[in-house]
PDB file of N, CA and C in Angstrom:
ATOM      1  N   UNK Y 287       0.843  -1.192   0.000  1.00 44.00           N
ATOM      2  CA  UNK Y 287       0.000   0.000   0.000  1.00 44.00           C
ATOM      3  C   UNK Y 287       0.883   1.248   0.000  1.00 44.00           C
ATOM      4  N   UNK Y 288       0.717   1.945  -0.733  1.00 54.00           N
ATOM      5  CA  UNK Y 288       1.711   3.219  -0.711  1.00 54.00           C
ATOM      6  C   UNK Y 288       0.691   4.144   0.724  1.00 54.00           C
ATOM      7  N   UNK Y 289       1.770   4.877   1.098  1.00 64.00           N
ATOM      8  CA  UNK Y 289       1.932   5.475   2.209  1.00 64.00           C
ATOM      9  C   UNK Y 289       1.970   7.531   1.750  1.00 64.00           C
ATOM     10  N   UNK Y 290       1.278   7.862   2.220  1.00 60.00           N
ATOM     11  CA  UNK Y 290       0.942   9.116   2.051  1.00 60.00           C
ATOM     12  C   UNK Y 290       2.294  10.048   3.197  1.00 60.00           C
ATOM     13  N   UNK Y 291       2.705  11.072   2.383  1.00 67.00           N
ATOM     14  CA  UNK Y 291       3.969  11.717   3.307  1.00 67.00           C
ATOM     15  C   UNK Y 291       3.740  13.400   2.374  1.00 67.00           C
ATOM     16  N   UNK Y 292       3.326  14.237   3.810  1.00 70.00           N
ATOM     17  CA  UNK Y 292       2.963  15.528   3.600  1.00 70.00           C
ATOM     18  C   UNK Y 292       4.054  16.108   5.118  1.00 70.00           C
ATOM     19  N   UNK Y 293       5.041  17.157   4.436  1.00 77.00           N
ATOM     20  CA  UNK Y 293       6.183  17.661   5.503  1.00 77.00           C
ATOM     21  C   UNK Y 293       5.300  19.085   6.099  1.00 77.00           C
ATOM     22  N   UNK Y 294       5.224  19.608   6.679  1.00 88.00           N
ATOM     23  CA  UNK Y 294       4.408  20.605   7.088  1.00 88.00           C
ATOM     24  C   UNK Y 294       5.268  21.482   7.921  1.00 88.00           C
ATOM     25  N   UNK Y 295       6.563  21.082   8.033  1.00 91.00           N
ATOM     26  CA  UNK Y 295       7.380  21.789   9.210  1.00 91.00           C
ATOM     27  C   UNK Y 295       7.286  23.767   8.900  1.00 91.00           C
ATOM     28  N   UNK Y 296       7.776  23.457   7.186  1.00 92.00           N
ATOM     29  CA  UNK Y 296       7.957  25.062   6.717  1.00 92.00           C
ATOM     30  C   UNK Y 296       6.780  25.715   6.738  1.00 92.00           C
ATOM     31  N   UNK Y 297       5.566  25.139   6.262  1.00 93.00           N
ATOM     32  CA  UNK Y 297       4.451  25.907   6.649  1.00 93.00           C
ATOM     33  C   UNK Y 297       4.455  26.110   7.909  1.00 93.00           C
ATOM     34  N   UNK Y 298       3.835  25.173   8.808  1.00 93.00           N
ATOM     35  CA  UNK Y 298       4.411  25.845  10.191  1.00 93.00           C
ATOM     36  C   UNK Y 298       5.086  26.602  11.188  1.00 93.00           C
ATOM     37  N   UNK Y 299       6.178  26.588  10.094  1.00 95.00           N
ATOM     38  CA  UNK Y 299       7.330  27.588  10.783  1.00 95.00           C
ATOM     39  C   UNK Y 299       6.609  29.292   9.831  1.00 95.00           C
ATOM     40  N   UNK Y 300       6.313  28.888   8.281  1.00 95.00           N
ATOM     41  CA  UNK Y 300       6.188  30.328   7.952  1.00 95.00           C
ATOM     42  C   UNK Y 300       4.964  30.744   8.991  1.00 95.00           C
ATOM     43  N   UNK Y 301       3.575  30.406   9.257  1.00 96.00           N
ATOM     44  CA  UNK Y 301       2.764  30.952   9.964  1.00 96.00           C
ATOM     45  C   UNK Y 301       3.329  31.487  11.084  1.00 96.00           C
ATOM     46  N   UNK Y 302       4.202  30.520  11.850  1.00 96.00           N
ATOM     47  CA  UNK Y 302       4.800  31.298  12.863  1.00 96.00           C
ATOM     48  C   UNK Y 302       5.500  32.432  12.679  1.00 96.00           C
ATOM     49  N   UNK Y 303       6.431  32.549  11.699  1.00 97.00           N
ATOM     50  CA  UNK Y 303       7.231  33.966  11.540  1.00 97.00           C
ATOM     51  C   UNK Y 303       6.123  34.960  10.791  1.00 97.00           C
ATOM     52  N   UNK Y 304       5.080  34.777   9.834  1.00 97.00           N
ATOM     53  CA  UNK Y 304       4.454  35.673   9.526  1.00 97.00           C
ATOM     54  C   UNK Y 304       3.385  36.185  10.900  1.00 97.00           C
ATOM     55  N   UNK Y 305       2.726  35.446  12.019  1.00 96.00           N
ATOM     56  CA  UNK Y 305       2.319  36.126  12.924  1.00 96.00           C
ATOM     57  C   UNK Y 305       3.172  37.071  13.784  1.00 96.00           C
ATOM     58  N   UNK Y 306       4.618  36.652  13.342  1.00 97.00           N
ATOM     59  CA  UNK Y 306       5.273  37.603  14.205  1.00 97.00           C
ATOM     60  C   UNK Y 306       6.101  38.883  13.220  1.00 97.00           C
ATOM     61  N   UNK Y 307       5.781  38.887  12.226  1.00 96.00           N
ATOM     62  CA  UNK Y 307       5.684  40.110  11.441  1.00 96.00           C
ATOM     63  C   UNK Y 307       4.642  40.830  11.766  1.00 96.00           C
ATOM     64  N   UNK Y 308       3.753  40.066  12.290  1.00 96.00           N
ATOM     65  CA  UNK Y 308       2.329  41.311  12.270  1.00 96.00           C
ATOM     66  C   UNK Y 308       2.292  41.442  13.385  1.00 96.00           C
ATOM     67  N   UNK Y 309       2.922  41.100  14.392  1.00 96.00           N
ATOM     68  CA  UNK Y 309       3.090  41.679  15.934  1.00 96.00           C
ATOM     69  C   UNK Y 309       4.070  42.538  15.962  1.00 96.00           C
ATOM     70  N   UNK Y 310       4.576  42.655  14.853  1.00 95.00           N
ATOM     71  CA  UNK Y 310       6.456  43.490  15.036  1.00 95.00           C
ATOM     72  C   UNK Y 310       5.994  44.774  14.081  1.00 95.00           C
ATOM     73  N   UNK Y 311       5.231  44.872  12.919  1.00 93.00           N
ATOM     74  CA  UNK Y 311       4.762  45.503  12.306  1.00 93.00           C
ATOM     75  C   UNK Y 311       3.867  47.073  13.243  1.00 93.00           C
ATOM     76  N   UNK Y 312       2.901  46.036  14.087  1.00 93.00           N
ATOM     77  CA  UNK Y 312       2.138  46.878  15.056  1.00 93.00           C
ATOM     78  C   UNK Y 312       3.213  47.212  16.180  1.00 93.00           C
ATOM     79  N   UNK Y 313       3.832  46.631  16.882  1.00 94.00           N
ATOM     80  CA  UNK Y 313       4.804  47.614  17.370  1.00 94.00           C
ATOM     81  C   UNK Y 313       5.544  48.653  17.341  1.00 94.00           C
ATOM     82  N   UNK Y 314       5.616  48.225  16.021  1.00 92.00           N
ATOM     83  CA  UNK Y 314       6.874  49.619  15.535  1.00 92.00           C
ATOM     84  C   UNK Y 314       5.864  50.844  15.364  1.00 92.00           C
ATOM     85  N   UNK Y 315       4.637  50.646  14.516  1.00 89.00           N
ATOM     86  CA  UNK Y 315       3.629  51.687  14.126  1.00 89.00           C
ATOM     87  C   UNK Y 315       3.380  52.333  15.730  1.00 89.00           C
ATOM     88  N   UNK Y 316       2.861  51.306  16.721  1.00 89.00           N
ATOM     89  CA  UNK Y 316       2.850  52.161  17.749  1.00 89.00           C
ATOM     90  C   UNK Y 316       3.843  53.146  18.432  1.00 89.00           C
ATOM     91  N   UNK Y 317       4.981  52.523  18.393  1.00 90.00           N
ATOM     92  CA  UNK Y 317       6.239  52.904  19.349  1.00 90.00           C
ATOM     93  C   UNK Y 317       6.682  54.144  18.040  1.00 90.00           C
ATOM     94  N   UNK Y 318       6.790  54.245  17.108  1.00 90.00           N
ATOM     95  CA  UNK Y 318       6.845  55.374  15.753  1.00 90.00           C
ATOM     96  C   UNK Y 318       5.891  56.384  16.118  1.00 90.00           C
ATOM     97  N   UNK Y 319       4.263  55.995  16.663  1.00 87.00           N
ATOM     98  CA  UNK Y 319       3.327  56.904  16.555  1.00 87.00           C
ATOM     99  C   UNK Y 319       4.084  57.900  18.024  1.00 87.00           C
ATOM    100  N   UNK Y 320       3.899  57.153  18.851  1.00 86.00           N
ATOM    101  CA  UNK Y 320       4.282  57.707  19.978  1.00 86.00           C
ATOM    102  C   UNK Y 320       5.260  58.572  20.383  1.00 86.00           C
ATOM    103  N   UNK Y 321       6.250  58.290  19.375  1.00 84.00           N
ATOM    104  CA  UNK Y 321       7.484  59.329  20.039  1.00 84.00           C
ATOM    105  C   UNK Y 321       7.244  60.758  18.588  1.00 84.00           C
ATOM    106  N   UNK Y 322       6.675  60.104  17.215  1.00 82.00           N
ATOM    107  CA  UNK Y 322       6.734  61.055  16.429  1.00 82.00           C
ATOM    108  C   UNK Y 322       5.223  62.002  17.045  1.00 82.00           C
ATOM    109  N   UNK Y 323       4.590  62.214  17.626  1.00 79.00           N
ATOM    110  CA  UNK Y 323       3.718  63.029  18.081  1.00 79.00           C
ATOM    111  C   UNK Y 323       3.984  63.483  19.586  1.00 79.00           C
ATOM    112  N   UNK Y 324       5.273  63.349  20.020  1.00 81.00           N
ATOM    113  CA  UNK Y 324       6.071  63.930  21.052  1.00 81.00           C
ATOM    114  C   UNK Y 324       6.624  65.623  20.691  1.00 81.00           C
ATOM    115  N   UNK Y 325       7.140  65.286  19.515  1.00 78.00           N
ATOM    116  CA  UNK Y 325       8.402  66.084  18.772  1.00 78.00           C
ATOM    117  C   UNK Y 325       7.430  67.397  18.543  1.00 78.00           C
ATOM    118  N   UNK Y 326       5.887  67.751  18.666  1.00 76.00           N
ATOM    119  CA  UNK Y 326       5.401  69.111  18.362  1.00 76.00           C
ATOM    120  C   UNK Y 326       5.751  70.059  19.980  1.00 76.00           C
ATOM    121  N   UNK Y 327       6.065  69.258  21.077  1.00 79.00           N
ATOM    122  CA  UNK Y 327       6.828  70.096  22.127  1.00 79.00           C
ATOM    123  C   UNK Y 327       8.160  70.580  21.894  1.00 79.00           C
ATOM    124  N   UNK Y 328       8.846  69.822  20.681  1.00 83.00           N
ATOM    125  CA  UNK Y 328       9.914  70.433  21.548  1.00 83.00           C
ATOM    126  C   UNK Y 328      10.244  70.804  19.684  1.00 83.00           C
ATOM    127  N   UNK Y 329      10.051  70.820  18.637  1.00 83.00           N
ATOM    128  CA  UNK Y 329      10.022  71.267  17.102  1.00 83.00           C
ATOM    129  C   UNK Y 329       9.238  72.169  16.431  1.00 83.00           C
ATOM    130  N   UNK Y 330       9.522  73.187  15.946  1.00 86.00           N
ATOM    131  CA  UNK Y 330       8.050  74.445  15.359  1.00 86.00           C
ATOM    132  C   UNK Y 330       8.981  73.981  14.119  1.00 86.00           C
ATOM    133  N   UNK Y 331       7.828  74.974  13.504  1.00 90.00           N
ATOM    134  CA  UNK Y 331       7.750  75.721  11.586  1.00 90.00           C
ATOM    135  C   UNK Y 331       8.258  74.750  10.566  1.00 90.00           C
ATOM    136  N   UNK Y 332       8.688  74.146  10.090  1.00 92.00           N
ATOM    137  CA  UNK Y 332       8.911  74.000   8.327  1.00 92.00           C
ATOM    138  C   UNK Y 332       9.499  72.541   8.521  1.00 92.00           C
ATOM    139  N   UNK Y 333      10.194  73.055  10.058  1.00 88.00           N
ATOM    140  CA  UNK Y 333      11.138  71.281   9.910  1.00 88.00           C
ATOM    141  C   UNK Y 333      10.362  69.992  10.384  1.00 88.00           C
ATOM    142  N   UNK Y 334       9.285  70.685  11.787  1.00 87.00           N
ATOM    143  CA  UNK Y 334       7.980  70.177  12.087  1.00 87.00           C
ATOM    144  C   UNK Y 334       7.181  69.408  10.950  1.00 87.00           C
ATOM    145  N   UNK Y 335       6.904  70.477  10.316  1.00 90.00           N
ATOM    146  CA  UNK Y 335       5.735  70.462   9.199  1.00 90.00           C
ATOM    147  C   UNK Y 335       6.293  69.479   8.126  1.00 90.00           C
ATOM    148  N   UNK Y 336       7.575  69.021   7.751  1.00 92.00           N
ATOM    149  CA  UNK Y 336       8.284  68.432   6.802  1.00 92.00           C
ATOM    150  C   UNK Y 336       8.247  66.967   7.402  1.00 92.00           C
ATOM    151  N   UNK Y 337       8.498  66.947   8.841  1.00 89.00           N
ATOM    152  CA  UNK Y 337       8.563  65.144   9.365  1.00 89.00           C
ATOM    153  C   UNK Y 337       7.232  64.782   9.657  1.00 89.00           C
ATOM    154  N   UNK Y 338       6.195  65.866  10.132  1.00 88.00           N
ATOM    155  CA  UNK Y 338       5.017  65.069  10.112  1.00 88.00           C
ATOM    156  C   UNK Y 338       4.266  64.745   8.592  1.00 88.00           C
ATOM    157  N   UNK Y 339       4.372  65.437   7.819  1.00 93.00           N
ATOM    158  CA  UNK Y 339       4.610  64.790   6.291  1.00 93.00           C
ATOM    159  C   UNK Y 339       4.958  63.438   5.954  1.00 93.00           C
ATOM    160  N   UNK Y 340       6.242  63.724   6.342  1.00 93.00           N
ATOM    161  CA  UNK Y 340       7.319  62.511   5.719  1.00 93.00           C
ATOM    162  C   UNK Y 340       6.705  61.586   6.374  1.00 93.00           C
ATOM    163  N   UNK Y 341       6.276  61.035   8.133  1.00 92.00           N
ATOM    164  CA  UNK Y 341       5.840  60.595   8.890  1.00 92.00           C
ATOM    165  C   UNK Y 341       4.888  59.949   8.805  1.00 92.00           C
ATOM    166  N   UNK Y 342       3.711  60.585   8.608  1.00 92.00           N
ATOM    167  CA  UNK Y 342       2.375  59.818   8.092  1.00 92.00           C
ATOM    168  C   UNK Y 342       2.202  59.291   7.102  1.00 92.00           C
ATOM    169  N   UNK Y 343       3.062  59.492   5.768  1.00 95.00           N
ATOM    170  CA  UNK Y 343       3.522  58.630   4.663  1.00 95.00           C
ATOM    171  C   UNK Y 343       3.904  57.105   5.313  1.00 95.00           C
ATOM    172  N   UNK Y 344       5.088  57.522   5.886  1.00 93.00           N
ATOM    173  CA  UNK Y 344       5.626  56.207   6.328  1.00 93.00           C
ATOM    174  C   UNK Y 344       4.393  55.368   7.006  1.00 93.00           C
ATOM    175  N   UNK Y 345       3.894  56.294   8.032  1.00 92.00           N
ATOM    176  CA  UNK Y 345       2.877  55.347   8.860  1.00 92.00           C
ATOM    177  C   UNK Y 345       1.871  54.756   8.001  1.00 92.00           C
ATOM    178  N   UNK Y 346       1.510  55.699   6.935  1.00 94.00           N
ATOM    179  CA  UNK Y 346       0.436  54.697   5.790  1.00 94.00           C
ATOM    180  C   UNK Y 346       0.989  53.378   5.222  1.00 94.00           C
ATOM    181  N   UNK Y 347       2.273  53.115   4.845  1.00 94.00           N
ATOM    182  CA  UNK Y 347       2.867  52.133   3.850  1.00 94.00           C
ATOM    183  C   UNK Y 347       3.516  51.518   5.448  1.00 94.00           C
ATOM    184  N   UNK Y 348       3.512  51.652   6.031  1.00 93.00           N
ATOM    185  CA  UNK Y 348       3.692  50.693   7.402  1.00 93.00           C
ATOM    186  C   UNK Y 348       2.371  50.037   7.879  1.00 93.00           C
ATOM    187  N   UNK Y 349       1.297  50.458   7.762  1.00 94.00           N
ATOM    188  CA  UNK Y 349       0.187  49.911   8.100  1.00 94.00           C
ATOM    189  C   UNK Y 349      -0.557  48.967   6.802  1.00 94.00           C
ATOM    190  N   UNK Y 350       0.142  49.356   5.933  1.00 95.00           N
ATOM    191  CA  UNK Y 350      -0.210  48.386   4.447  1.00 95.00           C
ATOM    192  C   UNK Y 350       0.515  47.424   4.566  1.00 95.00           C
ATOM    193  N   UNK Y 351       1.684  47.547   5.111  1.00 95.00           N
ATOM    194  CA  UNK Y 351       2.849  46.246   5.191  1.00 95.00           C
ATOM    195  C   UNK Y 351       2.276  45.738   6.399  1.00 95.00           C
ATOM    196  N   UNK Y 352       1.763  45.607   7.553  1.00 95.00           N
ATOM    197  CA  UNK Y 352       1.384  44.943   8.428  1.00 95.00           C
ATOM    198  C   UNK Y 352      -0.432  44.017   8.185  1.00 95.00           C
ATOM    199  N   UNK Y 353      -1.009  45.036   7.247  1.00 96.00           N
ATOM    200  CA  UNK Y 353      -2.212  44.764   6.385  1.00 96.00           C
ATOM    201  C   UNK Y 353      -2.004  43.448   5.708  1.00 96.00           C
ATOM    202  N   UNK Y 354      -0.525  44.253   4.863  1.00 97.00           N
ATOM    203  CA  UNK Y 354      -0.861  42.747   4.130  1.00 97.00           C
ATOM    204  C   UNK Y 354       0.085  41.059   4.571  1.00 97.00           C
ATOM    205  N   UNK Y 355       0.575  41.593   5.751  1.00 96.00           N
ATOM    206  CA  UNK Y 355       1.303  40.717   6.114  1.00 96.00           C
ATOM    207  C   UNK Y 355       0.112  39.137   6.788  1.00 96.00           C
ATOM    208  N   UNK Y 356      -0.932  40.435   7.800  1.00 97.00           N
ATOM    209  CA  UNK Y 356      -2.038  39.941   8.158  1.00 97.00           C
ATOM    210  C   UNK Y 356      -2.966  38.886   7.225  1.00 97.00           C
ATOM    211  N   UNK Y 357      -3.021  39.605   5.972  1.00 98.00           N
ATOM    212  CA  UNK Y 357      -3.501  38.952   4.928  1.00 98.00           C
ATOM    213  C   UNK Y 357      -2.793  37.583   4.611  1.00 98.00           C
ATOM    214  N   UNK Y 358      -1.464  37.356   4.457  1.00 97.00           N
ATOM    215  CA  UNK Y 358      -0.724  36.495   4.327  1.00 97.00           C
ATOM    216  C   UNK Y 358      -1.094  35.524   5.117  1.00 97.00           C
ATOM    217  N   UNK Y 359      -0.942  35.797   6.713  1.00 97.00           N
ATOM    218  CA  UNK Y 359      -1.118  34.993   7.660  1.00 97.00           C
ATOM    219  C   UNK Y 359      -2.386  34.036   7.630  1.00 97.00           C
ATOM    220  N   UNK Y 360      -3.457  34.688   7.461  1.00 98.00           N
ATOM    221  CA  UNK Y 360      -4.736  34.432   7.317  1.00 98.00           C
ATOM    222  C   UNK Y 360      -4.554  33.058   6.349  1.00 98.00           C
ATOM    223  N   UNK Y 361      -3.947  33.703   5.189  1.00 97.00           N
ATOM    224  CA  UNK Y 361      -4.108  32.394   4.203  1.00 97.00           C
ATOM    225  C   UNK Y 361      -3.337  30.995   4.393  1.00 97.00           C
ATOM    226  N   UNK Y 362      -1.660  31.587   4.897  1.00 96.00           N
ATOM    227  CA  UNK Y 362      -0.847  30.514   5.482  1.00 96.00           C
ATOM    228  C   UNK Y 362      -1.564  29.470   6.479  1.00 96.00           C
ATOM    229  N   UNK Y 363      -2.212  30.128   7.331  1.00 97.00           N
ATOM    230  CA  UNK Y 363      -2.938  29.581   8.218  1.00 97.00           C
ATOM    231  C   UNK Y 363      -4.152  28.728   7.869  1.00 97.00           C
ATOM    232  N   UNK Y 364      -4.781  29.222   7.063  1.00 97.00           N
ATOM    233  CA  UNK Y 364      -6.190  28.603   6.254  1.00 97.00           C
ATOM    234  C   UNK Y 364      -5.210  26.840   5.553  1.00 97.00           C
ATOM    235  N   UNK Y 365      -4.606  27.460   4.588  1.00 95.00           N
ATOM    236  CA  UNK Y 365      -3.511  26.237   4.184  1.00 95.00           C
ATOM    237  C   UNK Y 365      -2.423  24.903   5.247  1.00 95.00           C
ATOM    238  N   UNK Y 366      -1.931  25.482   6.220  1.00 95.00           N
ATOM    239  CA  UNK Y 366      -1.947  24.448   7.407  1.00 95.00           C
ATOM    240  C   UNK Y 366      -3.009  24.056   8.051  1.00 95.00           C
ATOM    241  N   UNK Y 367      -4.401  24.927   8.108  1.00 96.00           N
ATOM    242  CA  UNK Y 367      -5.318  23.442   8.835  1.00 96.00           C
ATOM    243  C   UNK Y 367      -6.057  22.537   7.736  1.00 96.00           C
ATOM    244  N   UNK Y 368      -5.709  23.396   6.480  1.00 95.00           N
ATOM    245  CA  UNK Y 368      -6.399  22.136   5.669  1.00 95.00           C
ATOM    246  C   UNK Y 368      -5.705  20.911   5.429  1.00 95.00           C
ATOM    247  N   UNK Y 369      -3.798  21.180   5.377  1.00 92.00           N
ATOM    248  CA  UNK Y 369      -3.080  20.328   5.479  1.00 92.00           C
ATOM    249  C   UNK Y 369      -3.440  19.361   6.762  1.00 92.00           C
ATOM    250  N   UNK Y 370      -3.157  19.735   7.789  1.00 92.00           N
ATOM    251  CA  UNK Y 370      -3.224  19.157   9.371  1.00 92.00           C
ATOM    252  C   UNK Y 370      -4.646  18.231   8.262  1.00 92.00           C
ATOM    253  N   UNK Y 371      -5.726  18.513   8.413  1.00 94.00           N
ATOM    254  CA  UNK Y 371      -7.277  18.399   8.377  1.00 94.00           C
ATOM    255  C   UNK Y 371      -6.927  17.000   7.546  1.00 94.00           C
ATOM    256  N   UNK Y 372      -6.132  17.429   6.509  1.00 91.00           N
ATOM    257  CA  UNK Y 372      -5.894  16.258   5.248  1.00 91.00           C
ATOM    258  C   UNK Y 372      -5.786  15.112   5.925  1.00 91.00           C
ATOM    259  N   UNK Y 373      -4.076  15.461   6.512  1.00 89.00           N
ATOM    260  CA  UNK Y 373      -3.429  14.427   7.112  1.00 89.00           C
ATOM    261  C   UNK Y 373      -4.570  13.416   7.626  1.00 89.00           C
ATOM    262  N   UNK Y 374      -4.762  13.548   8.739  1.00 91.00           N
ATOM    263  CA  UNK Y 374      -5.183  13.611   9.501  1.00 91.00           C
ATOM    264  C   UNK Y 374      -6.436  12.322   9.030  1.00 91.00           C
ATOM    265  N   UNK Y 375      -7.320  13.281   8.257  1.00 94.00           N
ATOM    266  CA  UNK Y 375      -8.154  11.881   7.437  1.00 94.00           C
ATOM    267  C   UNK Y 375      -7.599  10.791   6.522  1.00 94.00           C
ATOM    268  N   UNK Y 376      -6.524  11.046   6.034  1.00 89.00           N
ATOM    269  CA  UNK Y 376      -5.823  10.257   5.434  1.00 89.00           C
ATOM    270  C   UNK Y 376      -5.573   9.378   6.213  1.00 89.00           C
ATOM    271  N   UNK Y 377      -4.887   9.654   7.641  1.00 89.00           N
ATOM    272  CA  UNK Y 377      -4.219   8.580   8.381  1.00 89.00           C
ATOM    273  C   UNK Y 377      -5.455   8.014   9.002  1.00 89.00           C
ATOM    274  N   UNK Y 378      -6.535   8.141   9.304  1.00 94.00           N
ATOM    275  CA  UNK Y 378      -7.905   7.804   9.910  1.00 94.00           C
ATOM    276  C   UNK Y 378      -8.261   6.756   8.709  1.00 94.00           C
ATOM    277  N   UNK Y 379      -8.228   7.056   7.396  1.00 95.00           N
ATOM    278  CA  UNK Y 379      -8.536   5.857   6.210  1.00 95.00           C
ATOM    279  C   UNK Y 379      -7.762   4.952   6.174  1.00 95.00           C
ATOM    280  N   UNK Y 380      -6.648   5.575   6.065  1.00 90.00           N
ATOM    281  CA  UNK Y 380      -5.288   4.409   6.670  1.00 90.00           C
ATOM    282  C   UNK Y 380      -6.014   3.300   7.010  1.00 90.00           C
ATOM    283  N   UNK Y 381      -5.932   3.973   8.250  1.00 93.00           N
ATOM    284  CA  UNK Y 381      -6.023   2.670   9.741  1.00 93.00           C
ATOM    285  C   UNK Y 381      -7.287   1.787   9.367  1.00 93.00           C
ATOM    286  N   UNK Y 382      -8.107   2.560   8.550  1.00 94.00           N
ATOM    287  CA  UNK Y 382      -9.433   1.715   9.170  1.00 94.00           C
ATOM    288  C   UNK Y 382      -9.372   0.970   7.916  1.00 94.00           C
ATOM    289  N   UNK Y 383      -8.722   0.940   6.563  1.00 93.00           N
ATOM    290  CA  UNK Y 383      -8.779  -0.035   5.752  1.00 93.00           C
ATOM    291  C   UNK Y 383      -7.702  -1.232   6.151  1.00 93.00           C
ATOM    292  N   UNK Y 384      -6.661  -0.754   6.491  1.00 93.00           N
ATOM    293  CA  UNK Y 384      -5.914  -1.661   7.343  1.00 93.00           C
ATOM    294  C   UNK Y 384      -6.664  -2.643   8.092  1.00 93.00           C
ATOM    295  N   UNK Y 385      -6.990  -2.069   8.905  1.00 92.00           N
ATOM    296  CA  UNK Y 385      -8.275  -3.124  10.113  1.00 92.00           C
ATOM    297  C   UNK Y 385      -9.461  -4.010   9.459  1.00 92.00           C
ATOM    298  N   UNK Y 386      -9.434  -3.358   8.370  1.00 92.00           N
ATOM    299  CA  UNK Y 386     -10.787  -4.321   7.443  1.00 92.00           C
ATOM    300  C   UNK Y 386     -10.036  -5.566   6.567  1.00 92.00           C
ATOM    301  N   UNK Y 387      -8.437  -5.289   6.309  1.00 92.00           N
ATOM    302  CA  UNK Y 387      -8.000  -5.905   5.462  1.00 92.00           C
ATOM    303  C   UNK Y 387      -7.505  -7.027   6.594  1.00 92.00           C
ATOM    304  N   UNK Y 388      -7.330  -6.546   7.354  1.00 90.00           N
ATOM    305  CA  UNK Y 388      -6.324  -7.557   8.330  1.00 90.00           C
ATOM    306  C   UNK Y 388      -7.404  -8.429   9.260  1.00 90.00           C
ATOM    307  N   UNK Y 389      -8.965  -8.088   9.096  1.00 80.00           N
ATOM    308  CA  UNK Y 389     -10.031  -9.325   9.337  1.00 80.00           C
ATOM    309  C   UNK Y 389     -10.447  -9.885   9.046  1.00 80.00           C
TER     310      UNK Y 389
END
């Protein structure tokens, strides 16, 4: 009987590192938001006005990169439980034609 062999380690491992892109993603956006909306105490006029510019740019295409990282995850994730799910019945048919053959 051929034998069914599905490796799942790298998926596994990518879900894991892509959830932790999107925890590292939201960190930075926070810990970025926080100190760049400090800087109107102690920065006036043009040079102010130039980083909160530059700033909220960044924070847009930082929140798209954590967006779509999220997105990623979602699917990586959708794709390991269908794998797991596979397995899983596969090895359940396994066994139980085994047990029918071997009575």
């Amino acid at each position: 009987m051929p034998e069914q062999l599905a490796v799942t380690e790298e998926l596994n491992a990518l879900v894991g590192q892509l959830g932790e892109l999107v925890e590292y993603c939201s960190a930075l956006r926070d810990g970025a938001s926080g100190f760049a909306y400090v800087l109107p105490g102690t920065w006036q006029g043009p040079a102010l006005n130039a980083f909160i510019t530059a700033f909220e740019s960044w924070a847009a295409q930082a929140e798209a990169l954590r967006v779509g990282a999220e997105g990623l995850l979602e699917t990586a994730s959708v794709a390991e439980d269908a794998y797991n799910q596979t397995i899983e019945g596969l090895e359940t048919m396994w066994s139980q034609l085994k047990a029918q053959l071997s009575a």
